[in-house]
Each structure stands twice: as structure tokens, then as C-alpha cells.
Coordinates of N, CA and C and ligand atoms in Angstrom, one line a residue:
X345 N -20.0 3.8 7.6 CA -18.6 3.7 7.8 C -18.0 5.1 7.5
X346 N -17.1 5.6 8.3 CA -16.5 7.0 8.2 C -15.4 6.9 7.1
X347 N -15.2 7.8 6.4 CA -14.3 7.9 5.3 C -12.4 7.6 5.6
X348 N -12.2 6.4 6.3 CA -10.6 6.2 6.1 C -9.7 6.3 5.2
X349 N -8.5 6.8 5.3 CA -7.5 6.6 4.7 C -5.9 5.6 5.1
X350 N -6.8 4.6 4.3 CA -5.8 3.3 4.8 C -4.4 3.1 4.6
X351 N -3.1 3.1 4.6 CA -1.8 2.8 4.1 C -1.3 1.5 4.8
X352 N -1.6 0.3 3.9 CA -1.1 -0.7 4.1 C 0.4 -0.8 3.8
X353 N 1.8 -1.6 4.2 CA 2.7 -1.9 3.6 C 3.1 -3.2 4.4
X354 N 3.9 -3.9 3.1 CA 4.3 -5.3 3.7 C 5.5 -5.5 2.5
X355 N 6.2 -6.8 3.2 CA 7.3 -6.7 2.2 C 6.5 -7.4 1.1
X356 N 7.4 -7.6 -0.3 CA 6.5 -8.3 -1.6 C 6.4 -9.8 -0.8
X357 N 5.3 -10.2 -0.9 CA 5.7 -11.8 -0.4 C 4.5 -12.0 0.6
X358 N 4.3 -11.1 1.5 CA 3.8 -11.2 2.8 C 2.1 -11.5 2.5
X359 N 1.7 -11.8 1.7 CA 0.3 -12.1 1.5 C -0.1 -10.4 1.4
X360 N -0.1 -9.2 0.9 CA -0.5 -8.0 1.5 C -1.2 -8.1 0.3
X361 N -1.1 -8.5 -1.2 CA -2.2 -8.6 -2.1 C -3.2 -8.8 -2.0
X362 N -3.5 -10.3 -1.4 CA -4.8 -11.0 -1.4 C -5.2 -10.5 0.0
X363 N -4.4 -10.0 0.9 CA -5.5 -9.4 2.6 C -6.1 -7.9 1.8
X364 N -5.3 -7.5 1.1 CA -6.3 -6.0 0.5 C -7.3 -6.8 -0.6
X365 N -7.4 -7.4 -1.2 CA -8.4 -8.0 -2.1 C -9.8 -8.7 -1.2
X366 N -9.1 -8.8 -0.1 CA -10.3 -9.9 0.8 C -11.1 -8.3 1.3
X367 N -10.3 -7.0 1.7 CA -11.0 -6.2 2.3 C -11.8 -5.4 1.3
X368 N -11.2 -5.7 0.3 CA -12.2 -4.8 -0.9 C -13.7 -5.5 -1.0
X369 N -13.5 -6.7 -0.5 CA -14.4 -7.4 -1.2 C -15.4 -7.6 0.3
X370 N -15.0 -7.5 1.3 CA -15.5 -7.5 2.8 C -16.5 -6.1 2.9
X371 N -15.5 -4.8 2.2 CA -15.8 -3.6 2.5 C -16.6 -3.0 1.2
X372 N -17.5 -3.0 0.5 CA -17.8 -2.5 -0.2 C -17.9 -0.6 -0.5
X373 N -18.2 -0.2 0.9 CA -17.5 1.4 0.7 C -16.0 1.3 0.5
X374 N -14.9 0.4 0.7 CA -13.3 0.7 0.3 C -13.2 0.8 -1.4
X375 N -12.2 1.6 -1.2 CA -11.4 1.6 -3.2 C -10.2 1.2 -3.3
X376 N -9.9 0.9 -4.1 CA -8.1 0.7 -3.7 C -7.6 1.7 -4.8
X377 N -6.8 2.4 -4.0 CA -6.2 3.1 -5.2 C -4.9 3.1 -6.1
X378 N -5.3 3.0 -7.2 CA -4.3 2.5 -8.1 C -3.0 3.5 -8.1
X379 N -2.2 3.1 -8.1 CA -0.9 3.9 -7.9 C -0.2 3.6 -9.6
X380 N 0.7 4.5 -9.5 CA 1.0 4.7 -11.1 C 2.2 4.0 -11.0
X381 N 3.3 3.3 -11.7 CA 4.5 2.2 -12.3 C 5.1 2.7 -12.9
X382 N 6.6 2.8 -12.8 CA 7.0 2.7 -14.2 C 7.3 1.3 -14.9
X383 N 7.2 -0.1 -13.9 CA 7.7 -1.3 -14.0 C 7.0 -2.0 -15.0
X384 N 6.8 -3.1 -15.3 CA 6.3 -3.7 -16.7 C 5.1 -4.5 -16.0
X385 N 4.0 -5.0 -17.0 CA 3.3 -5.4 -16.3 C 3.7 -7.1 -15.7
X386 N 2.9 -7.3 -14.8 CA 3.4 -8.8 -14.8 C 2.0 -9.9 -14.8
X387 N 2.4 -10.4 -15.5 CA 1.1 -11.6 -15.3 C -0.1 -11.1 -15.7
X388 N -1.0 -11.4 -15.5 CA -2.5 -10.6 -15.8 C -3.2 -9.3 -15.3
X389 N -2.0 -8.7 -15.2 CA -1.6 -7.3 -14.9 C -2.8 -6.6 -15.6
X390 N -3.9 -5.7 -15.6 CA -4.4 -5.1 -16.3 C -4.3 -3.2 -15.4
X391 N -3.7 -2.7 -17.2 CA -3.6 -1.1 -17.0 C -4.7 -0.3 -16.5
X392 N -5.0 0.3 -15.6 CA -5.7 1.4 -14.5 C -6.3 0.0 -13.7
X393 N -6.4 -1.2 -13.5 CA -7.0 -1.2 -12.5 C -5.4 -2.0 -11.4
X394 N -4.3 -2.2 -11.8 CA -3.8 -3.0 -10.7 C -2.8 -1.7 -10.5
X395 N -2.2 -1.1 -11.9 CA -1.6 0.0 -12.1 C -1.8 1.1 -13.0
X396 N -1.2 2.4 -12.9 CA -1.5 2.9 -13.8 C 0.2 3.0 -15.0
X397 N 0.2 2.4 -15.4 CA 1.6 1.9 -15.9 C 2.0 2.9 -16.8
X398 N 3.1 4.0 -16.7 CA 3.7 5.1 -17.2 C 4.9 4.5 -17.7
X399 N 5.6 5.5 -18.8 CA 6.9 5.5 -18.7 C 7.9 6.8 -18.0
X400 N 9.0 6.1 -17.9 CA 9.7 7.0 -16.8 C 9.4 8.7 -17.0
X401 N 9.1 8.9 -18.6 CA 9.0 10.4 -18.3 C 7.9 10.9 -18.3
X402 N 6.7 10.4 -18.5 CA 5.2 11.0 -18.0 C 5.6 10.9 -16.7
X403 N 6.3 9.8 -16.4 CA 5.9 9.7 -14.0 C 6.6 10.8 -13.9
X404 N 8.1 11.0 -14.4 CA 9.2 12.5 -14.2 C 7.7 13.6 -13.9
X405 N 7.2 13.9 -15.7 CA 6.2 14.8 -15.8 C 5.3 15.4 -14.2
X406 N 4.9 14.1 -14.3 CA 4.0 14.0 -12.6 C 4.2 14.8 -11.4
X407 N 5.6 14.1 -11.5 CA 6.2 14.5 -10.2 C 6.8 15.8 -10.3
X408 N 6.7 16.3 -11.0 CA 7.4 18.0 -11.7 C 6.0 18.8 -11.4
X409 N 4.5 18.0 -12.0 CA 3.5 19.1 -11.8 C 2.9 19.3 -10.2
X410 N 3.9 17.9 -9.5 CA 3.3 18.6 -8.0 C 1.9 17.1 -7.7
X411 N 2.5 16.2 -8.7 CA 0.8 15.6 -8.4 C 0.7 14.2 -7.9
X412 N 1.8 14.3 -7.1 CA 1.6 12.9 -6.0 C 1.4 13.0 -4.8
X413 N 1.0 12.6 -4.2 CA 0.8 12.7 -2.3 C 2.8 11.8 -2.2
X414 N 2.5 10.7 -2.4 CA 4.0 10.2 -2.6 C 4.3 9.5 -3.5
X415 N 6.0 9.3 -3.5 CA 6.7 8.8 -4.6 C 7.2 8.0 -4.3
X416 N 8.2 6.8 -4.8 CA 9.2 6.0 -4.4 C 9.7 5.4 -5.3
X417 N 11.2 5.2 -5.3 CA 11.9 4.5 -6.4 C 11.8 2.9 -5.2
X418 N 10.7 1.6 -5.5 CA 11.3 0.5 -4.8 C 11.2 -0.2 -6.1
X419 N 12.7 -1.5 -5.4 CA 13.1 -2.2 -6.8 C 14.0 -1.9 -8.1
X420 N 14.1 -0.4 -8.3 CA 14.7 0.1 -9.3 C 13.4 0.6 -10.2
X421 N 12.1 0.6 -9.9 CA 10.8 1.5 -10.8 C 10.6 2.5 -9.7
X422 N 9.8 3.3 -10.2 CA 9.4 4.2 -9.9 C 7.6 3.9 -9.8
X423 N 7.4 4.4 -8.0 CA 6.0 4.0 -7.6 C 5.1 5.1 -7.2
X424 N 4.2 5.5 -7.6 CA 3.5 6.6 -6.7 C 1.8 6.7 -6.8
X425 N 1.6 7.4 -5.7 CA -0.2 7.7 -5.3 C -0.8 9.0 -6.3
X426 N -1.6 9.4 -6.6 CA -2.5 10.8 -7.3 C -2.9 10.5 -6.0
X427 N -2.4 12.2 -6.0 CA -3.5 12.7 -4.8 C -4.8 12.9 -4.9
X428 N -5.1 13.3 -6.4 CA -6.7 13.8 -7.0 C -7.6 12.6 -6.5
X429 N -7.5 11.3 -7.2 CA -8.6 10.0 -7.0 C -8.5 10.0 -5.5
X430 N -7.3 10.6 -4.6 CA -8.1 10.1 -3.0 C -8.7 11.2 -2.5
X431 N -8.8 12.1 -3.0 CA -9.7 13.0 -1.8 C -10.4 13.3 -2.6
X432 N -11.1 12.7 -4.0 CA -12.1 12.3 -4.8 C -12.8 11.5 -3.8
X433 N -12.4 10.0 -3.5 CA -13.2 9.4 -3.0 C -13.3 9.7 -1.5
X434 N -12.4 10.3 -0.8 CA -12.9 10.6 0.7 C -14.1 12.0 0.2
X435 N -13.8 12.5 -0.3 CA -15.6 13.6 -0.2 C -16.0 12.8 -0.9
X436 N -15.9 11.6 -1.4 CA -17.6 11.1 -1.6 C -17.7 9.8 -0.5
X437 N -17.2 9.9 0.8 CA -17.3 9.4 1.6 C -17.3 7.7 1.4
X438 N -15.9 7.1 0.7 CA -15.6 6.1 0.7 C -14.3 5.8 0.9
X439 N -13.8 4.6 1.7 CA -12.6 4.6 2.2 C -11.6 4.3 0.9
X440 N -10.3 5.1 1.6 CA -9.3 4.3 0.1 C -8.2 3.6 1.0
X441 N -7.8 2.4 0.1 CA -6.9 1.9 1.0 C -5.7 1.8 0.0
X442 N -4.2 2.5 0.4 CA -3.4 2.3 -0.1 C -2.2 0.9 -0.2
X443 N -1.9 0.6 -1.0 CA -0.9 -0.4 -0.9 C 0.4 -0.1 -1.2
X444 N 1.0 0.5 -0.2 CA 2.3 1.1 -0.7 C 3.8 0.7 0.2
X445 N 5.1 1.2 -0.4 CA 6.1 0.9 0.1 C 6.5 1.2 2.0
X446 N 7.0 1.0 2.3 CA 7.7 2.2 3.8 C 8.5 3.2 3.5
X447 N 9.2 3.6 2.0 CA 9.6 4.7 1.8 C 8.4 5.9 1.7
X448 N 7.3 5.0 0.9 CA 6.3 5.7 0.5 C 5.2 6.6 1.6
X449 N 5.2 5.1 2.4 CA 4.6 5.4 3.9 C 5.1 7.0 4.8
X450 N 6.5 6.5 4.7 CA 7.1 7.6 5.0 C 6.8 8.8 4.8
X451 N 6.5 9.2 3.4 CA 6.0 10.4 3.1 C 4.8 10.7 3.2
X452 N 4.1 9.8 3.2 CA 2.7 10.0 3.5 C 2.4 10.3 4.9
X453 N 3.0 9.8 6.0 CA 3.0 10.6 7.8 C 3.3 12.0 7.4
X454 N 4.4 12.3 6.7 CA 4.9 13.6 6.5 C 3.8 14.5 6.1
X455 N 3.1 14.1 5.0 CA 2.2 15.0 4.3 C 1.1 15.2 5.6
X456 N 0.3 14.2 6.3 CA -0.7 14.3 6.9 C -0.3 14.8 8.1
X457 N 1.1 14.8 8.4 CA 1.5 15.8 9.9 C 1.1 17.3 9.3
X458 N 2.0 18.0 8.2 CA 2.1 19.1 8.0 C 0.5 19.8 7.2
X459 N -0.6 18.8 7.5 CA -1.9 19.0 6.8 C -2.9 20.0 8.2
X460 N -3.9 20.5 7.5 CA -4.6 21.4 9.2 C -5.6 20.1 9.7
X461 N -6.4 20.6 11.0 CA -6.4 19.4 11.4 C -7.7 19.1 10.9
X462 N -8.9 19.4 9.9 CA -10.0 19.1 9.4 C -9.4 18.6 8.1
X463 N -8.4 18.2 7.6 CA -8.6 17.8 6.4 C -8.8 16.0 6.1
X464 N -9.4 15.7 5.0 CA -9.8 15.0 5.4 C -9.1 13.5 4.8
X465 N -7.7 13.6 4.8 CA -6.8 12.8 4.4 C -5.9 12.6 5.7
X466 N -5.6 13.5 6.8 CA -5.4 13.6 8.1 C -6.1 13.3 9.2
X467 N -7.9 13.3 9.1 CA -9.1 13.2 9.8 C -8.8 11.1 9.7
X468 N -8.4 11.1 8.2 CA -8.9 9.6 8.2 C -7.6 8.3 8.3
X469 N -6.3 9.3 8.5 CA -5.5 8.4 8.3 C -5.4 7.0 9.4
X470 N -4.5 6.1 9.1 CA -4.9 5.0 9.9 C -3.7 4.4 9.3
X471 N -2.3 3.8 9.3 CA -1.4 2.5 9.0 C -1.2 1.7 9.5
X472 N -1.0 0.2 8.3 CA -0.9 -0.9 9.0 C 0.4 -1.8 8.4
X473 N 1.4 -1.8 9.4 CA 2.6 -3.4 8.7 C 1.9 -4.6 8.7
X474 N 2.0 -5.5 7.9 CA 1.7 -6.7 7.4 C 3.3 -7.5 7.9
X475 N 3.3 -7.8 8.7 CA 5.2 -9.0 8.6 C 4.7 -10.1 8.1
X476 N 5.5 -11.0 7.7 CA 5.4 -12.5 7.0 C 5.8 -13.1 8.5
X477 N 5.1 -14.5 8.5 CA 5.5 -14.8 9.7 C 6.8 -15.5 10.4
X478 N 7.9 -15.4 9.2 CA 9.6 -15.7 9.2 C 10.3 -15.4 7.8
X479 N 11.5 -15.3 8.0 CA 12.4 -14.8 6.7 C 12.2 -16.2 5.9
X480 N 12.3 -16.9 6.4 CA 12.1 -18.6 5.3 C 10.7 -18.4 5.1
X481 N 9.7 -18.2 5.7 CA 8.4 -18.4 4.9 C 8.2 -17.2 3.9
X482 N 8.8 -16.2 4.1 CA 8.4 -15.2 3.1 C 9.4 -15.4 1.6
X483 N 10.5 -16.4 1.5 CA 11.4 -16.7 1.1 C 10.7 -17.9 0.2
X484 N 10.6 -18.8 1.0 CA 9.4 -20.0 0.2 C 8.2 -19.1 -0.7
X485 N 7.2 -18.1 -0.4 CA 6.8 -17.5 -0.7 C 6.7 -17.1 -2.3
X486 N 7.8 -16.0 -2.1 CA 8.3 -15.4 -3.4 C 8.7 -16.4 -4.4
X487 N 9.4 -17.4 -4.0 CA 9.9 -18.8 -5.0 C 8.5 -19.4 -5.1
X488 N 7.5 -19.4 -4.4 CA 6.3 -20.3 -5.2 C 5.5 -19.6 -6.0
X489 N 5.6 -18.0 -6.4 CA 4.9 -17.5 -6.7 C 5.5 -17.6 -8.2
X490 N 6.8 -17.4 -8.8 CA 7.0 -18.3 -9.9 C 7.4 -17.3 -11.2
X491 N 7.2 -15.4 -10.5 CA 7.2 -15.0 -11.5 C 8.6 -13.9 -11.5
X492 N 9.5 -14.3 -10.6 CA 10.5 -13.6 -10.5 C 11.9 -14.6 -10.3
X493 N 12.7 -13.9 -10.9 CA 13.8 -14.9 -11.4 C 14.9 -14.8 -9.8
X494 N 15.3 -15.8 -9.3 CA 16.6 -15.8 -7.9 C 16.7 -14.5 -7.9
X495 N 17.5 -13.5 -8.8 CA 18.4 -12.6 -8.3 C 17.5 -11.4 -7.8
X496 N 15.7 -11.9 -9.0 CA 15.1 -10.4 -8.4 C 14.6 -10.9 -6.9
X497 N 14.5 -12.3 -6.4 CA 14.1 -13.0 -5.4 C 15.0 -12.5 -4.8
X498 N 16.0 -12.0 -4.5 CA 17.2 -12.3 -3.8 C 17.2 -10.8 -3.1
X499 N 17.1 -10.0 -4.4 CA 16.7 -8.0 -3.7 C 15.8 -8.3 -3.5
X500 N 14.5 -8.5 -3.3 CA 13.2 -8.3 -2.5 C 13.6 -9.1 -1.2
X501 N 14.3 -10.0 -0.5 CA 14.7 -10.3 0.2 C 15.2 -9.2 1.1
X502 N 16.4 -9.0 0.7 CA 17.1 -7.8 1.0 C 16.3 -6.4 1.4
X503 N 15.4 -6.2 0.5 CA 14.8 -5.2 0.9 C 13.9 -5.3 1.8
X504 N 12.8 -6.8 2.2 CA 12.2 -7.1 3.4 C 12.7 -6.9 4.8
X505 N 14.3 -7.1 4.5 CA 14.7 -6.4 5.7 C 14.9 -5.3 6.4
X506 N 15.2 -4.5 5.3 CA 14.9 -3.1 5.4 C 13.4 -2.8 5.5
X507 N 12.6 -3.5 5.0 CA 11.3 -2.8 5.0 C 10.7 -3.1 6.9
X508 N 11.2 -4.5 7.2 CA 10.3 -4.9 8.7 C 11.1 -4.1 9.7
X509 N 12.3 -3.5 9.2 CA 12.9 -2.4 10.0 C 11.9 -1.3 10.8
X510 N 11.3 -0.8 9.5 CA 10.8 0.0 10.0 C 9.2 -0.2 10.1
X511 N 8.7 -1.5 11.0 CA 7.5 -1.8 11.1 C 6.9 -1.3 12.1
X512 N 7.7 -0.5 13.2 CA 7.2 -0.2 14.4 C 6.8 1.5 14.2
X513 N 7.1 2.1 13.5 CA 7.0 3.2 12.7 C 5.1 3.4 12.4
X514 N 4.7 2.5 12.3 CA 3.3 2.1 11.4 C 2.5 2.1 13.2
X515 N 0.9 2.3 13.1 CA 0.2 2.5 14.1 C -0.4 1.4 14.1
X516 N 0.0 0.5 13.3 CA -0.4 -1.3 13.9 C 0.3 -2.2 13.1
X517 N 0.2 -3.2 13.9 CA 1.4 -4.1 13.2 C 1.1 -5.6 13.2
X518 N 0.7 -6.6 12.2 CA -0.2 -7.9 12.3 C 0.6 -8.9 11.1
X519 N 0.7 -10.2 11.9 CA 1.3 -10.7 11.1 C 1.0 -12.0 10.7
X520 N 0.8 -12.0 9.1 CA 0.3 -12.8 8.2 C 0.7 -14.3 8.5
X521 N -0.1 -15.3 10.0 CA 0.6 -16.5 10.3 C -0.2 -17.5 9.5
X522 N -1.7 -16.5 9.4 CA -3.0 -17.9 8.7 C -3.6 -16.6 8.2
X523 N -4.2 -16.9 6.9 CA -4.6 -15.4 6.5 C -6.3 -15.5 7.1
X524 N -6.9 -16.3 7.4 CA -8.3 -15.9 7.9 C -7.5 -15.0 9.3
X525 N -6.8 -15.3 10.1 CA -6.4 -15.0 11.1 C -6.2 -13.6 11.1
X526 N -5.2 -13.2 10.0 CA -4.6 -11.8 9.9 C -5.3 -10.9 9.1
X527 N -6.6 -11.6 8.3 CA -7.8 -11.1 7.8 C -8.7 -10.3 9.3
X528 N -9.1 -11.3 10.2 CA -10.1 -10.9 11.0 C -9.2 -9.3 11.8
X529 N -8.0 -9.8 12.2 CA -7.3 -8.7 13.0 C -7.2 -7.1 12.2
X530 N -7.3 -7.5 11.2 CA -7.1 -6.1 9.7 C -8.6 -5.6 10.0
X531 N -9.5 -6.5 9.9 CA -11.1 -6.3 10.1 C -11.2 -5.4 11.3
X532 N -10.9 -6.0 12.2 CA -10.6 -5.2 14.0 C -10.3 -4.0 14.0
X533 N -8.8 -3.9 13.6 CA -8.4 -2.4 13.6 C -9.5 -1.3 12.7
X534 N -9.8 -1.8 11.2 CA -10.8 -0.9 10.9 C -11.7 -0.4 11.5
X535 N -12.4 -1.4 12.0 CA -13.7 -1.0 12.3 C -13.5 -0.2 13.8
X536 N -12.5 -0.4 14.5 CA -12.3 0.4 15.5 C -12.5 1.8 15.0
X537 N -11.2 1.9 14.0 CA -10.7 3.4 13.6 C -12.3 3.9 12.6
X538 N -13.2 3.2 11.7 CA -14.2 4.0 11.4 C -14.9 4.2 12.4
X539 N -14.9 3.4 13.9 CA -16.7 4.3 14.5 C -15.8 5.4 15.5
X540 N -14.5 5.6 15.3 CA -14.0 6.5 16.3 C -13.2 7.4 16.5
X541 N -13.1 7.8 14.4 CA -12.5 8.9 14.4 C -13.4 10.3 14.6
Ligands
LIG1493 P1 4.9 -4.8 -7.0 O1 5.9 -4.4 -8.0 O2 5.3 -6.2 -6.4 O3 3.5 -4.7 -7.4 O4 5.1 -3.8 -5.8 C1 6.4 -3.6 -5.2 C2 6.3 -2.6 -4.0 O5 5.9 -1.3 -4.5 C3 5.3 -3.1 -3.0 O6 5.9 -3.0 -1.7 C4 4.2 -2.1 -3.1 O7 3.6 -1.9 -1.8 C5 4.9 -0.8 -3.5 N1 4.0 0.1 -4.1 C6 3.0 -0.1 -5.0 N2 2.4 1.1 -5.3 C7 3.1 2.1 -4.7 C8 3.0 3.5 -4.6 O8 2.1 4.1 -5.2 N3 3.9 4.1 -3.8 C9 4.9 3.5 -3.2 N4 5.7 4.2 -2.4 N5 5.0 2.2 -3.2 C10 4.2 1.4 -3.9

């Protein structure tokens, strides 16, 4: 399998946890790369593998020495990628799959437009939107997940709108109706983009 560089994003809710967890576990050349927090942990949250969990002024620090591919304030924390671990693992020829915002996304097209054209974070790029398959099921969703109180339920709402806004933006776009379903189609696009970049 050719060395991809994945950028998943979906709103919170949309199953985009467990479809990256199925492809980790599908793909054994993938990594996921842990992106750094300032947010608290949640649940059985464990530090460097789900996040790498900072306080606001080590991430400041970070972002001062130049050392994210991207950044994003979603939610009111502060979210961002090390550039070092991914083109660590693309020269050792394993895919990395990002899980990140559409702010974040955003910056990431940016960086890989203004890259030359052998590099190999630009050679491998590839994004995909995740949509929920309606505003009420992603809404049911977040309320059964049990770990966020109405009002933070209420801005992740808010922000899913803004986020599916810009789903057409992304070079594929699949939506989470049955997750074997939106599993095999995630499957599809990869394997397209590794035998044919
Ligand atoms: P959560 O707090 O639910 O784990 O994640 C909230 C949102 O932050 C999700 O949409 C997730 O994709 C996004 N996110 C996670 N890591 C990063 C990152 O490194 N950069 C950006 N821009 N967004 C991230």
C-alpha cells in the first residue's frame, strides 16, 4: 500500500471515531495521528494515544516554534497536528490518517497546495466528509453518548452546521447511514487512492 495522507472530518456525533478505529484495525500499515488538546480528558481518555493533552501555553509554545502542519480553536480548546510524527511515518512508508476539524482541513489544502510536487505529504494527500445521515440523528446521537451536558450538545449542533457547510470542499464525501455501509465506501476510496497515486 502507497504511503497516504488521510484527513478525515465529520461533525462530533457522526460515527467518525469508531469508522477511523475500524480502518486502523482493517489497515494495519495506517497510524492515526494523535493530535495535541488543550481540552480535558474525557472518559477513558488515555494521554499520547487518543491525545496529546497540553496546557494552553505549551500548545501557545508550539505554535510560536512553527510546529504544526495545522491548528484550530474548535469548541473553545485549542486542536492541532505535529508535523514531525507524519512525515516520520510517511518515510517509513505507512499511511497516517488524520481526524480533524474543517477549520483544520482548511489549512491542511493550504499547506499541501503551496508544497513542491514530490513531497510526500502532497504526493499522498487524499480528504474525506463523513455527514450524519440527518440533523435529528446526529442530535439523538450526541444525547446517547451521555458525556456532554445540553448546552455543550447544543454548540456542537451549531457547529455541525457550519461544519457540513463546507463538506463539498473535501475530495469525497460519504455518509454515515449504516456503518458497515459507510465502512466499505471509506474502504473504496482508499484503496483507489493507494494503487493510483
Ligand atoms: P473531540 O473533542 O470531540 O475529540 O474533537 C472535537 C473536534 O476536534 C473534532 O471535530 C475533531 O475532528 C477535531 N480535532 C481533533 N484533533 C484535531 C486537530 O489536530 N486539529 C484540528 N483542526 N481539529 C482536530
Amino acid at each position: 500500500m502507497r504511503p497516504l495522507f488521510i484527513v478525515i472530518s465529520a461533525p462530533s456525533g457522526a460515527g467518525k471515531t469508531t469508522l477511523c478505529d475500524m480502518l486502523l484495525q482493517h489497515y494495519p500499515e495506517m497510524c492515526y495521528s494523535v493530535s495535541c488538546t488543550t481540552r480535558e480528558p474525557r472518559g477513558d481518555e488515555v494521554d499520547g494515544e487518543d491525545y496529546h493533552f497540553l496546557s494552553v501555553e505549551d500548545f501557545k509554545r508550539l505554535i510560536g516554534e512553527g510546529r504544526f502542519l495545522e491548528h484550530a480553536n474548535v469548541h473553545d480548546n485549542y486542536y492541532g497536528t505535529l508535523k514531525d510524527p507524519i512525515y516520520q511515518a510517511l518515510r517509513e512508508n505507512q499511511c497516517v490518517l488524520l481526524d480533524i476539524d474543517v477549520a483544520g482541513a482548511g489549512q491542511v489544502r493550504d499547506y499541501v497546495e503551496a508544497l513542491p510536487e514530490g513531497d510526500p505529504v502532497r504526493v499522498g494527500f487524499l480528504d474525506i466528509f463523513i455527514n450524519p445521515p440527518s440533523m435529528e440523528d446526529l442530535e439523538a446521537r450526541l444525547q446517547s453518548r451521555a458525556t456532554d451536558t445540553p448546552e455543550v450538545i447544543g454548540k456542537r449542533m451549531g457547529n455541525a452546521r457550519r461544519e457540513m457547510a463546507q463538506a463539498q470542499l473535501y475530495m469525497h464525501q460519504i455518509v454515515n447511514d449504516d456503518l458497515d455501509t459507510a465502512f466499505r465506501r471509506l474502504c473504496d476510496i482508499i484503496n483507489v487512492n493507494a494503487q493510483f497515486i
